[in-house]
PDB file of C-alpha atoms in Angstrom:
ATOM      1  CA  THR A  12      35.409  43.267  41.368  1.00  0.00           C
ATOM      2  CA  LEU A  13      37.686  46.176  40.635  1.00  0.00           C
ATOM      3  CA  SER A  14      38.650  46.681  37.004  1.00  0.00           C
ATOM      4  CA  LEU A  15      41.994  48.352  36.369  1.00  0.00           C
ATOM      5  CA  SER A  16      43.443  49.615  33.131  1.00  0.00           C
ATOM      6  CA  PRO A  17      46.872  48.203  32.175  1.00  0.00           C
ATOM      7  CA  ASN A  18      48.521  51.469  33.252  1.00  0.00           C
ATOM      8  CA  ALA A  19      46.754  51.658  36.620  1.00  0.00           C
ATOM      9  CA  ALA A  20      49.429  49.572  38.316  1.00  0.00           C
ATOM     10  CA  ILE A  21      52.105  52.077  37.309  1.00  0.00           C
ATOM     11  CA  ALA A  22      52.033  54.968  39.741  1.00  0.00           C
ATOM     12  CA  LYS A  23      52.702  58.135  37.768  1.00  0.00           C
ATOM     13  CA  ASP A  24      53.458  61.574  39.089  1.00  0.00           C
ATOM     14  CA  ILE A  25      53.047  64.363  36.526  1.00  0.00           C
ATOM     15  CA  GLU A  26      54.700  66.980  38.768  1.00  0.00           C
ATOM     16  CA  ALA A  27      57.743  64.746  39.246  1.00  0.00           C
ATOM     17  CA  GLY A  28      57.695  64.134  35.494  1.00  0.00           C
ATOM     18  CA  GLU A  29      57.840  67.874  34.874  1.00  0.00           C
ATOM     19  CA  GLN A  30      60.917  68.202  37.099  1.00  0.00           C
ATOM     20  CA  ILE A  31      62.635  65.321  35.306  1.00  0.00           C
ATOM     21  CA  PHE A  32      61.642  66.802  31.923  1.00  0.00           C
ATOM     22  CA  ASN A  33      63.085  70.192  32.868  1.00  0.00           C
ATOM     23  CA  ALA A  34      66.346  68.601  34.030  1.00  0.00           C
ATOM     24  CA  ASN A  35      66.813  66.118  31.168  1.00  0.00           C
ATOM     25  CA  CYS A  36      64.635  66.942  28.165  1.00  0.00           C
ATOM     26  CA  ALA A  37      64.143  70.710  28.057  1.00  0.00           C
ATOM     27  CA  ALA A  38      67.546  71.376  26.452  1.00  0.00           C
ATOM     28  CA  CYS A  39      66.061  70.063  23.189  1.00  0.00           C
ATOM     29  CA  HIS A  40      62.325  70.053  23.983  1.00  0.00           C
ATOM     30  CA  ALA A  41      61.663  73.306  25.880  1.00  0.00           C
ATOM     31  CA  GLY A  42      58.042  74.364  25.486  1.00  0.00           C
ATOM     32  CA  GLY A  43      57.270  71.080  23.741  1.00  0.00           C
ATOM     33  CA  GLN A  44      59.434  72.004  20.758  1.00  0.00           C
ATOM     34  CA  ASN A  45      62.346  70.173  19.121  1.00  0.00           C
ATOM     35  CA  VAL A  46      65.523  72.143  18.405  1.00  0.00           C
ATOM     36  CA  ILE A  47      67.062  69.327  16.324  1.00  0.00           C
ATOM     37  CA  MET A  48      64.086  68.290  14.156  1.00  0.00           C
ATOM     38  CA  PRO A  49      61.587  71.202  14.231  1.00  0.00           C
ATOM     39  CA  ASP A  50      58.653  69.201  12.784  1.00  0.00           C
ATOM     40  CA  LYS A  51      58.896  66.478  15.439  1.00  0.00           C
ATOM     41  CA  THR A  52      57.669  68.438  18.441  1.00  0.00           C
ATOM     42  CA  LEU A  53      55.868  67.223  21.552  1.00  0.00           C
ATOM     43  CA  GLU A  54      52.651  68.890  20.417  1.00  0.00           C
ATOM     44  CA  LYS A  55      49.618  66.587  20.282  1.00  0.00           C
ATOM     45  CA  GLU A  56      49.373  66.525  16.471  1.00  0.00           C
ATOM     46  CA  ALA A  57      53.099  65.913  15.973  1.00  0.00           C
ATOM     47  CA  LEU A  58      53.108  63.052  18.484  1.00  0.00           C
ATOM     48  CA  GLU A  59      50.138  61.495  16.673  1.00  0.00           C
ATOM     49  CA  THR A  60      51.938  61.856  13.332  1.00  0.00           C
ATOM     50  CA  TYR A  61      55.567  61.029  14.118  1.00  0.00           C
ATOM     51  CA  LEU A  62      55.831  58.998  17.329  1.00  0.00           C
ATOM     52  CA  ALA A  63      56.393  55.312  16.592  1.00  0.00           C
ATOM     53  CA  GLY A  64      53.393  53.507  18.054  1.00  0.00           C
ATOM     54  CA  GLY A  65      51.258  56.644  18.240  1.00  0.00           C
ATOM     55  CA  ARG A  66      50.583  59.252  20.915  1.00  0.00           C
ATOM     56  CA  ASN A  67      50.511  57.225  24.125  1.00  0.00           C
ATOM     57  CA  GLU A  68      52.618  56.781  27.233  1.00  0.00           C
ATOM     58  CA  ALA A  69      54.004  53.393  26.162  1.00  0.00           C
ATOM     59  CA  SER A  70      55.401  54.881  22.931  1.00  0.00           C
ATOM     60  CA  ILE A  71      56.999  57.763  24.830  1.00  0.00           C
ATOM     61  CA  VAL A  72      58.471  55.360  27.406  1.00  0.00           C
ATOM     62  CA  ASN A  73      59.954  53.310  24.555  1.00  0.00           C
ATOM     63  CA  GLN A  74      61.519  56.309  22.809  1.00  0.00           C
ATOM     64  CA  VAL A  75      62.853  57.886  26.022  1.00  0.00           C
ATOM     65  CA  THR A  76      64.293  54.542  27.155  1.00  0.00           C
ATOM     66  CA  ASN A  77      65.854  53.498  23.841  1.00  0.00           C
ATOM     67  CA  GLY A  78      66.346  56.769  21.961  1.00  0.00           C
ATOM     68  CA  LYS A  79      65.822  57.214  18.224  1.00  0.00           C
ATOM     69  CA  ASN A  80      67.774  59.033  15.527  1.00  0.00           C
ATOM     70  CA  ALA A  81      69.263  62.180  17.121  1.00  0.00           C
ATOM     71  CA  MET A  82      67.550  61.533  20.470  1.00  0.00           C
ATOM     72  CA  PRO A  83      69.813  59.678  22.903  1.00  0.00           C
ATOM     73  CA  ALA A  84      68.607  56.783  25.047  1.00  0.00           C
ATOM     74  CA  PHE A  85      67.836  57.744  28.632  1.00  0.00           C
ATOM     75  CA  GLY A  86      67.349  54.167  29.850  1.00  0.00           C
ATOM     76  CA  GLY A  87      70.771  54.209  31.494  1.00  0.00           C
ATOM     77  CA  ARG A  88      70.289  57.638  33.089  1.00  0.00           C
ATOM     78  CA  LEU A  89      66.681  57.554  34.309  1.00  0.00           C
ATOM     79  CA  ASP A  90      64.942  54.748  36.151  1.00  0.00           C
ATOM     80  CA  GLU A  91      61.623  53.230  35.097  1.00  0.00           C
ATOM     81  CA  ASP A  92      59.545  55.393  37.451  1.00  0.00           C
ATOM     82  CA  GLN A  93      61.248  58.566  36.218  1.00  0.00           C
ATOM     83  CA  ILE A  94      60.614  57.629  32.577  1.00  0.00           C
ATOM     84  CA  ASN A  95      56.973  56.739  33.325  1.00  0.00           C
ATOM     85  CA  ASN A  96      56.548  60.111  35.055  1.00  0.00           C
ATOM     86  CA  VAL A  97      58.073  61.977  32.096  1.00  0.00           C
ATOM     87  CA  ALA A  98      55.768  60.106  29.709  1.00  0.00           C
ATOM     88  CA  ALA A  99      52.732  61.018  31.834  1.00  0.00           C
ATOM     89  CA  PHE A 100      53.859  64.664  31.885  1.00  0.00           C
ATOM     90  CA  VAL A 101      54.364  64.798  28.098  1.00  0.00           C
ATOM     91  CA  ILE A 102      50.961  63.219  27.365  1.00  0.00           C
ATOM     92  CA  ALA A 103      49.170  65.480  29.857  1.00  0.00           C
ATOM     93  CA  THR A 104      50.920  68.604  28.618  1.00  0.00           C
ATOM     94  CA  SER A 105      50.417  67.768  24.950  1.00  0.00           C
ATOM     95  CA  GLU A 106      46.706  67.478  25.748  1.00  0.00           C
ATOM     96  CA  SER A 107      46.443  70.740  27.691  1.00  0.00           C
ATOM     97  CA  GLY A 108      48.894  72.654  25.500  1.00  0.00           C
ATOM     98  CA  TRP A 109      52.505  73.638  26.049  1.00  0.00           C
ATOM     99  CA  ASP A 110      53.280  77.120  27.322  1.00  0.00           C
ATOM    100  CA  GLU A 111      55.455  78.440  24.531  1.00  0.00           C
TER     101      GLU A 111
END
């Protein structure tokens, strides 16, 4: 039998996520930073500290979809696949390090 993780069924494309990030998120989060709330960056340690639910794709999907504080909700602008791809990109890039 084949064992799949819960996220295995969701096809994610990090390159597509990067394009969506650059078009929709980079105005405030260029280079993994945060121009509105400088402590709450997309760096690994900041995501672990500040992201509701911890540093994982599900928490990023939730925040991107619903927004929080100064961050607007993107659930009406991006579809589920686009949001999943952005979440995969942010997790991968926070792991490898943002190019400042």
